[in-house]
CSV table of C-alpha atoms in Angstrom, one decimal:
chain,number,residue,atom,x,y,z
A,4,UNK,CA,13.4,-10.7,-10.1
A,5,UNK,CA,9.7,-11.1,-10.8
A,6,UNK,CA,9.7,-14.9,-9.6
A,7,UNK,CA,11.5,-13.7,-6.4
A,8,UNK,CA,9.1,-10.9,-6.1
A,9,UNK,CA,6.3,-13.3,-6.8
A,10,UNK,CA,7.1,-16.1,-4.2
A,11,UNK,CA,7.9,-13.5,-1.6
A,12,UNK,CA,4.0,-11.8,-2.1
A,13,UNK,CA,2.8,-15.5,-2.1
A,14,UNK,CA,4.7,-15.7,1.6
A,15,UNK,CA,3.0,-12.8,3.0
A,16,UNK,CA,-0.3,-13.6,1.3
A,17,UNK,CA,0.1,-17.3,3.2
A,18,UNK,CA,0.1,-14.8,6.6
A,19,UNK,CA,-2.3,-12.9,5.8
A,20,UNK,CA,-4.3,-16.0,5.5
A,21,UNK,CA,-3.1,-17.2,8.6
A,22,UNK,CA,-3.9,-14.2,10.5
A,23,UNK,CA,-7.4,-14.0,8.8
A,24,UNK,CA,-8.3,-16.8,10.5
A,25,UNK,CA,-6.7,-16.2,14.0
A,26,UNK,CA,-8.5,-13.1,14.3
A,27,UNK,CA,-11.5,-14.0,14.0
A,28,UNK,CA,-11.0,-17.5,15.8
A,29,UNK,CA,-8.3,-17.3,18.5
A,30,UNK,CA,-7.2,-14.0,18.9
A,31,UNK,CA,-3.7,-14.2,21.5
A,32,UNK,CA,-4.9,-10.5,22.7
A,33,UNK,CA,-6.6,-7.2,21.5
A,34,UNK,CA,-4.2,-5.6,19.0
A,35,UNK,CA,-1.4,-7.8,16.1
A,36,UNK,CA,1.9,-6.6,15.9
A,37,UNK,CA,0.7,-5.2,12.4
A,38,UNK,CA,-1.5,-3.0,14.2
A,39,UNK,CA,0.2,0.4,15.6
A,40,UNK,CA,-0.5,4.0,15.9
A,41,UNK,CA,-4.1,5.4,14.6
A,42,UNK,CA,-3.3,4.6,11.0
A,43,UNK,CA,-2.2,0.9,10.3
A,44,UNK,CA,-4.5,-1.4,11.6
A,45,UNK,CA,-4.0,-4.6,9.7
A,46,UNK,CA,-6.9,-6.6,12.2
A,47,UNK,CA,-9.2,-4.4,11.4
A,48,UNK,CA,-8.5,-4.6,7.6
A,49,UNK,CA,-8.6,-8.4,7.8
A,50,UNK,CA,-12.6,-8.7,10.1
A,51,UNK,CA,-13.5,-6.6,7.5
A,52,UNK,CA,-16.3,-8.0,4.5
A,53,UNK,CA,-13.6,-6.6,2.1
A,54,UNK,CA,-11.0,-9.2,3.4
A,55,UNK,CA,-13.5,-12.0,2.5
A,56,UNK,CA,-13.7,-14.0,-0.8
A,57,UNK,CA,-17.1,-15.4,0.2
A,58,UNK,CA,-18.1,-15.5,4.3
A,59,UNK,CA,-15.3,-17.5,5.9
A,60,UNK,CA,-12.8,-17.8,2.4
A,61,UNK,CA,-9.9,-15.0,3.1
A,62,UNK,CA,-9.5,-13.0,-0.4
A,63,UNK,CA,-5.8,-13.5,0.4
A,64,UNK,CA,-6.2,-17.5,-0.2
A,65,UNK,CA,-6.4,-16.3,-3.6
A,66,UNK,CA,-3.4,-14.2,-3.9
A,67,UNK,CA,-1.2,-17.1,-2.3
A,68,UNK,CA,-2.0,-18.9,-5.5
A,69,UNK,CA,-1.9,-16.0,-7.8
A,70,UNK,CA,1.4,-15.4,-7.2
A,71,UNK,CA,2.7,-18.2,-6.7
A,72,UNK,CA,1.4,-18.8,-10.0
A,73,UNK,CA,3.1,-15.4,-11.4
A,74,UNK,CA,6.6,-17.2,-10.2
A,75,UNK,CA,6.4,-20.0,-11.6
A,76,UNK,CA,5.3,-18.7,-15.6
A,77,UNK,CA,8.3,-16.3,-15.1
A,78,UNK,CA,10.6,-19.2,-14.4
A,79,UNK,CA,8.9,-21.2,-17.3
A,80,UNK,CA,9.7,-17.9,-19.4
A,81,UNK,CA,13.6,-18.0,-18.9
A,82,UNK,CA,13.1,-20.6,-21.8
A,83,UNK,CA,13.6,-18.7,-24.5
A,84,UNK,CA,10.9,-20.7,-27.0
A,85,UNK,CA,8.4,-19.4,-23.9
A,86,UNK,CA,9.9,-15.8,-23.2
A,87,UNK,CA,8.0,-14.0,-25.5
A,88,UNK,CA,4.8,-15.6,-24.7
A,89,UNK,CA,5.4,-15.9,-20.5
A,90,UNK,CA,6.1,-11.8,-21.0
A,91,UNK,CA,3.2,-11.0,-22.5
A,92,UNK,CA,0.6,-13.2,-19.7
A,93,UNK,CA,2.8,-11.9,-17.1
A,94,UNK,CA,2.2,-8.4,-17.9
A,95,UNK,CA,-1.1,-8.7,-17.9
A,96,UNK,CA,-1.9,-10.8,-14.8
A,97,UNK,CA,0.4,-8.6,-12.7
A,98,UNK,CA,-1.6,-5.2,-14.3
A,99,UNK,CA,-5.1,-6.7,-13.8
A,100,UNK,CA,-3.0,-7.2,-9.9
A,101,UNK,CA,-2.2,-3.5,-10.2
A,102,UNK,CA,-5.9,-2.4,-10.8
A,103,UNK,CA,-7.2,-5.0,-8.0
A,104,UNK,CA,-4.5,-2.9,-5.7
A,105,UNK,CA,-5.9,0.6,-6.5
A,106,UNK,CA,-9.1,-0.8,-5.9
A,107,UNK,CA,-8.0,-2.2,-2.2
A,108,UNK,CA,-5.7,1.0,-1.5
A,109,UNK,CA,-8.9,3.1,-2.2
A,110,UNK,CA,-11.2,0.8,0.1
A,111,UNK,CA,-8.6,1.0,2.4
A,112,UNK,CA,-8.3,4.6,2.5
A,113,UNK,CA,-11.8,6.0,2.1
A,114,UNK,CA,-13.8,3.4,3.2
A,115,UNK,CA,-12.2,1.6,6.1
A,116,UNK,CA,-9.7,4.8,7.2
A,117,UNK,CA,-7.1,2.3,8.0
A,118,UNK,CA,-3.9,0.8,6.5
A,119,UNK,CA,-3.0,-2.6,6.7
A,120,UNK,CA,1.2,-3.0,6.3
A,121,UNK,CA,0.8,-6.6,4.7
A,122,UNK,CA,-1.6,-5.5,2.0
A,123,UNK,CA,0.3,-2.6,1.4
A,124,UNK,CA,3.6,-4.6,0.8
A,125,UNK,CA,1.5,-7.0,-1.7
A,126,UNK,CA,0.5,-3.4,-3.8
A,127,UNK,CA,4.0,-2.6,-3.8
A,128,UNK,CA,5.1,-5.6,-5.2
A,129,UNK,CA,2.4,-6.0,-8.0
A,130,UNK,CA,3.6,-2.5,-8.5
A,131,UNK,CA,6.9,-3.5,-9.1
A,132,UNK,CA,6.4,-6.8,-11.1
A,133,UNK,CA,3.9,-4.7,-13.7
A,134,UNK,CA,6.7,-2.2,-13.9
A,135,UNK,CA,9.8,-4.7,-14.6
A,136,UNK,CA,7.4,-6.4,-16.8
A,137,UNK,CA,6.9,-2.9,-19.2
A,138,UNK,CA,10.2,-2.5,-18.7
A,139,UNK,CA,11.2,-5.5,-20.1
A,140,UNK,CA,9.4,-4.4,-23.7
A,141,UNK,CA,6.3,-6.7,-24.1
A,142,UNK,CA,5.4,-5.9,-27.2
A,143,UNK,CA,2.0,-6.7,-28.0
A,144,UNK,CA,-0.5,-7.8,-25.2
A,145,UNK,CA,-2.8,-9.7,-27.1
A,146,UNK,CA,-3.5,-13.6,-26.1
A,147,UNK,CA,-4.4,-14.5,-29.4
A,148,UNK,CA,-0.6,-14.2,-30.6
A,149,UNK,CA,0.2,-16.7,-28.0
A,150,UNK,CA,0.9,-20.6,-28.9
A,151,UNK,CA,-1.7,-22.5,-27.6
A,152,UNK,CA,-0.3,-24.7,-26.1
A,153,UNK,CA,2.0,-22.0,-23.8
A,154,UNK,CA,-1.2,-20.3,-22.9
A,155,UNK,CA,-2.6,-23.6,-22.0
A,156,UNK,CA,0.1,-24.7,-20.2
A,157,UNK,CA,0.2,-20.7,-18.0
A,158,UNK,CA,-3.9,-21.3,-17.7
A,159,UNK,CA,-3.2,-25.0,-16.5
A,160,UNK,CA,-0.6,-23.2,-13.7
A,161,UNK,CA,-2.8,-20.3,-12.6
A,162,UNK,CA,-5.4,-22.1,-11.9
A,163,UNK,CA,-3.8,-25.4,-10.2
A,164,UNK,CA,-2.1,-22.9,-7.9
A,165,UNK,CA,-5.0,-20.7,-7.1
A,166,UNK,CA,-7.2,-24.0,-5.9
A,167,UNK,CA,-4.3,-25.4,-4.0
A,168,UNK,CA,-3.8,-21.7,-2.8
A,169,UNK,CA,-7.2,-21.5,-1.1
A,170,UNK,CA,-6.9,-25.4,0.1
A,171,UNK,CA,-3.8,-24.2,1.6
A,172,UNK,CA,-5.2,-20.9,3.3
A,173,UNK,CA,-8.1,-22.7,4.8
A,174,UNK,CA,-6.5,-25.3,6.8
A,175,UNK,CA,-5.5,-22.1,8.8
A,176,UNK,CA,-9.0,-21.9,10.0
A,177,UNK,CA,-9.4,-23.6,13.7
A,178,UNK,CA,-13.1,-22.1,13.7
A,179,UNK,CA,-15.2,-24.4,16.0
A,180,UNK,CA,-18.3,-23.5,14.1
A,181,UNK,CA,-18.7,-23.0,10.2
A,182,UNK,CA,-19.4,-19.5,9.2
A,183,UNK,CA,-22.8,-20.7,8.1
A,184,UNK,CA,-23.3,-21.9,11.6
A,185,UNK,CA,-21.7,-18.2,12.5
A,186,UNK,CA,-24.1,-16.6,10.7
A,187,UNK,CA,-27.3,-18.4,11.6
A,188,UNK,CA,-27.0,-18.2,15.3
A,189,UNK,CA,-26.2,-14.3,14.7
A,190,UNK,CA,-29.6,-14.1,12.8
A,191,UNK,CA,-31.2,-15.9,15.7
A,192,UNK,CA,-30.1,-13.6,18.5
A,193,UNK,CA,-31.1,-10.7,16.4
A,194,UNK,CA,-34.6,-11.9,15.9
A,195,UNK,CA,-35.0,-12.3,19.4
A,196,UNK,CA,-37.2,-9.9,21.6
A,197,UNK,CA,-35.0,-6.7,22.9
A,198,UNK,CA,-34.8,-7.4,26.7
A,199,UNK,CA,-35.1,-4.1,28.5
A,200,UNK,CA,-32.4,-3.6,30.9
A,201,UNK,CA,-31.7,-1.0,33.0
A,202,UNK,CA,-28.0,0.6,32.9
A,203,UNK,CA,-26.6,3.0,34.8
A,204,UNK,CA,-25.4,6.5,33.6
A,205,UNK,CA,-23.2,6.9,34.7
A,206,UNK,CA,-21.8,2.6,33.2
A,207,UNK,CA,-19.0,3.0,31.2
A,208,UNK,CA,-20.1,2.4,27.8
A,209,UNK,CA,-18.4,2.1,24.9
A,210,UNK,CA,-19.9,2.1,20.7
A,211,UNK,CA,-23.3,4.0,19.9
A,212,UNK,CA,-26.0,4.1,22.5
A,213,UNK,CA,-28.6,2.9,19.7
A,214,UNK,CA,-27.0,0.4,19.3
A,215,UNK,CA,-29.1,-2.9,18.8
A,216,UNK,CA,-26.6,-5.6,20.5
A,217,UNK,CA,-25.8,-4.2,23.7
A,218,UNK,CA,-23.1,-6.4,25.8
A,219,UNK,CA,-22.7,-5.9,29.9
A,220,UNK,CA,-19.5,-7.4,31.0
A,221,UNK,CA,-18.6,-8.0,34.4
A,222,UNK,CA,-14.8,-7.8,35.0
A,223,UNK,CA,-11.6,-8.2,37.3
A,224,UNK,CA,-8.7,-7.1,35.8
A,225,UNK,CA,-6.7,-10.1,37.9
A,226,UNK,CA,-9.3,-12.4,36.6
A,227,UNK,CA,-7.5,-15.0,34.2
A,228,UNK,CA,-11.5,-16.0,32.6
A,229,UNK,CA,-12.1,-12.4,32.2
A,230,UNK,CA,-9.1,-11.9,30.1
A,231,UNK,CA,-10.0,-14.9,28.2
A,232,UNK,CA,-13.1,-13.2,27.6
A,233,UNK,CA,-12.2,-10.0,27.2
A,234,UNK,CA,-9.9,-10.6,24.0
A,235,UNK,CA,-12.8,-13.1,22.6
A,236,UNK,CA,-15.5,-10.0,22.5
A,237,UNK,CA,-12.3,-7.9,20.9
A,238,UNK,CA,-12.9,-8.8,17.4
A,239,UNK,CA,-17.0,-8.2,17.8
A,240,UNK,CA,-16.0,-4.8,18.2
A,241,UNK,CA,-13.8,-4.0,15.7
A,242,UNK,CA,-15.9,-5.9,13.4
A,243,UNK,CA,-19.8,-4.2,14.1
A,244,UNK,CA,-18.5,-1.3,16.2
A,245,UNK,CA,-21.5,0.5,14.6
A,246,UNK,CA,-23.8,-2.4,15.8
A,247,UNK,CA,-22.5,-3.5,19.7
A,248,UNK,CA,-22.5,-1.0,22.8
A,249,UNK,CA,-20.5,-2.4,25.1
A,250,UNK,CA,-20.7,-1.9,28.8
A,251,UNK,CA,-17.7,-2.5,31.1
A,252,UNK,CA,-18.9,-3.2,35.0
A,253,UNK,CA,-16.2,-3.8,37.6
A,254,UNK,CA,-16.5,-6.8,39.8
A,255,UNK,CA,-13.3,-7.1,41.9
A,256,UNK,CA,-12.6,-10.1,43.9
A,257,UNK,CA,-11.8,-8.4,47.1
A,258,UNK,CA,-13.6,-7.2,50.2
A,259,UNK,CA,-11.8,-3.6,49.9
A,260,UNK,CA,-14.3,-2.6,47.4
A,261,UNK,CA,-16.6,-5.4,47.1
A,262,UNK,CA,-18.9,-6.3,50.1
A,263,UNK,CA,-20.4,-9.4,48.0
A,264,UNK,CA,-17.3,-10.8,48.3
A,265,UNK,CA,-15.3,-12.3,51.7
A,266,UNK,CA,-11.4,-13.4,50.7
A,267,UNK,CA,-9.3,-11.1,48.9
A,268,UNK,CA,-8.1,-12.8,45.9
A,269,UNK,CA,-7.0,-10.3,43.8
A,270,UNK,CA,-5.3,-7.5,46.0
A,271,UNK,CA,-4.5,-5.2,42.9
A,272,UNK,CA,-8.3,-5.3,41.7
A,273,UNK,CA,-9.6,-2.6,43.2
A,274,UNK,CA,-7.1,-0.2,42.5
A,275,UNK,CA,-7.4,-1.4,38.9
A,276,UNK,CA,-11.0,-1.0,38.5
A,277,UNK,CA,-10.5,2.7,40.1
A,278,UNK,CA,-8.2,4.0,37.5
A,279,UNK,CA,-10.2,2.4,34.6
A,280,UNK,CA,-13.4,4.2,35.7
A,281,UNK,CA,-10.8,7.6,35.9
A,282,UNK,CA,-9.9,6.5,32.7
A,283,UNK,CA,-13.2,6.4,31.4
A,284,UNK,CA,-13.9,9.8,32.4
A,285,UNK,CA,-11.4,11.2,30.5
A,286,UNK,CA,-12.0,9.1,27.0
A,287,UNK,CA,-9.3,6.5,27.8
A,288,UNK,CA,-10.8,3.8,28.6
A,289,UNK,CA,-10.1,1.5,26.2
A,290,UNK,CA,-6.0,1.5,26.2
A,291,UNK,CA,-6.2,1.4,30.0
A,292,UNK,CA,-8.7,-1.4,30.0
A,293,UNK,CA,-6.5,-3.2,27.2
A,294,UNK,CA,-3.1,-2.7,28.6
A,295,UNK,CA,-4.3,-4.1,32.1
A,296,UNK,CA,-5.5,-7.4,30.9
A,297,UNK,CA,-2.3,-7.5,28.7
A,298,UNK,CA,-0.1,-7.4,31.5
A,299,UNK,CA,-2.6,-9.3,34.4
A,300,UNK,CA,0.4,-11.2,35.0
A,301,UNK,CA,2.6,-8.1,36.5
A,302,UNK,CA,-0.5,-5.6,37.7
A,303,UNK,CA,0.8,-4.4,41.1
A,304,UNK,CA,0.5,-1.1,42.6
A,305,UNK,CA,3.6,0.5,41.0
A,306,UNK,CA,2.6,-1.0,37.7
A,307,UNK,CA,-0.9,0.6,38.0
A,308,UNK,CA,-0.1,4.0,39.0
A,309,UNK,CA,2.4,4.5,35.9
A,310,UNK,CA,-0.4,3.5,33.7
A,311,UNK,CA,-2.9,6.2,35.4
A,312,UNK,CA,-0.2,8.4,34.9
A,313,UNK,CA,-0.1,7.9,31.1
A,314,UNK,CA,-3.8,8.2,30.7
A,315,UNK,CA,-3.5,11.5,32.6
């Protein structure tokens, strides 16, 4: 049971690996499926610092290997000249996994406010191997009592599968820049002058007004580039959405609203950008903005008035 358990959290670590790396890289839109209601919100949990091992090395690169690892020793312990020894290493791996967990359930819960379902099925299972592990009568933890060359031979596994774990988990990244190269152009555009730019009141504005990135975007919700864009900004907020104010300006493509321009492209646009500044008036921007670009492909005026309606 502990091998299954152990090759199953070594699955869902190699996703959370996976989606580590697409969130930050090539996001497919604004929210995961992982991500529902105001509690679970397994993107934000993974742009967090607390998801990194170092910048750009997913923590969870590690746990692919660690349990894979975990399965293995307690397939090597159904031989009973290793039982004994795999039982006791087992129990102590998977309870230094059951500490690691109470530390992430607590950063999860007091620092970030948000759940993340994948992590929360990894606790559960470290839960359950320590607990089968106990169960199954240890006896004394020490490593000293252990053969040498079985604890060699568990040291030699966990650590073979923890390299080839984080091997693994970064050929997930598609990042077109290193996150050195990340970080250094961040630094640069931060130790730039502030421009002074003049916006609006009554803009709508999303994030803290002292903010000290501020980012205007112009939009059309029928715009294929601007829903390109619009996901690519998504994980900037989520990740420094103490440190970006973002402003949201509407730039249909049709002469109903928009003298500047002559053909009407995009008949739906105007309408859109209407009920998105409603929206905003009413703190509800956001899911309307999100939902639009979501479903560009069916906007149309029927579409767009039972979306008003939801956001009141």
């Amino acid at each position: 049971i502990i091998a299954i358990l152990s090759f199953i959290g070594a699955g869902i670590s190699l996703y959370q690996s996976s989606h580590f790396f697409k969130i930050r890289n090539t996001p497919d839109g604004f929210h995961s499926f992982c991500t529902f209601g105001s509690n679970f919100n397994c993107d934000a949990v993974e742009l967090s610092r607390w998801a990194e091992l170092f910048p750009g090395m997913p923590l969870s690169g590690i746990a692919v290997g660690f349990f894979f690892a975990l399965g293995l020793i307690a397939l090597f312990s159904k031989n009973p000249f290793m039982q004994k020894d795999g039982l006791k290493v087992i129990t102590l791996l998977s309870g230094i996994a059951v500490i690691v967990s109470l530390f992430y359930l607590y950063i999860m819960r007091v620092v970030l406010g948000q759940w993340c379902l994948f992590c929360l099925m990894v606790d559960a299972i470290n839960i359950a191997n320590f607990g089968i592990a106990l169960s199954l009568k240890p006896g004394g933890l020490s490593l000293s009592k252990v053969q040498k060359p079985h604890l060699k031979k568990f040291a030699w596994t966990l650590a073979i599968c923890i390299g080839v774990g984080l091997l693994v988990s970064k050929m997930f990244d598609r990042s077109p820049i290193s996150a050195d190269r990340e970080a250094l152009l961040f630094d640069r555009i931060l130790s730039t002058s502030a421009q002074s730019i003049e916006i609006a009141p009554d803009s709508i504005s999303v994030g803290p007004n002292d903010a000290p990135v501020t980012i205007i975007k112009f939009s059309d919700y029928q715009c294929p580039a601007c829903k390109i864009g619009a996901i690519a900004l998504h994980p900037a907020w989520v990740k420094y959405k103490d440190k970006i104010r973002f402003i949201s300006k509407n730039y249909p493509l049709s002469p109903e609203c928009n003298p500047m321009v002559k053909a009407n492209m995009h008949p739906f646009a105007c309408q859109a950008a209407r009920i998105a500044i409603c929206a905003d008036q009413q703190d509800q921007f956001l899911p309307v903005y999100e939902t639009f670009f979501e479903n560009q492909q069916s906007l149309n005026e029927a579409m767009l008035m039972d979306e008003a309606v939801k956001a009141g």
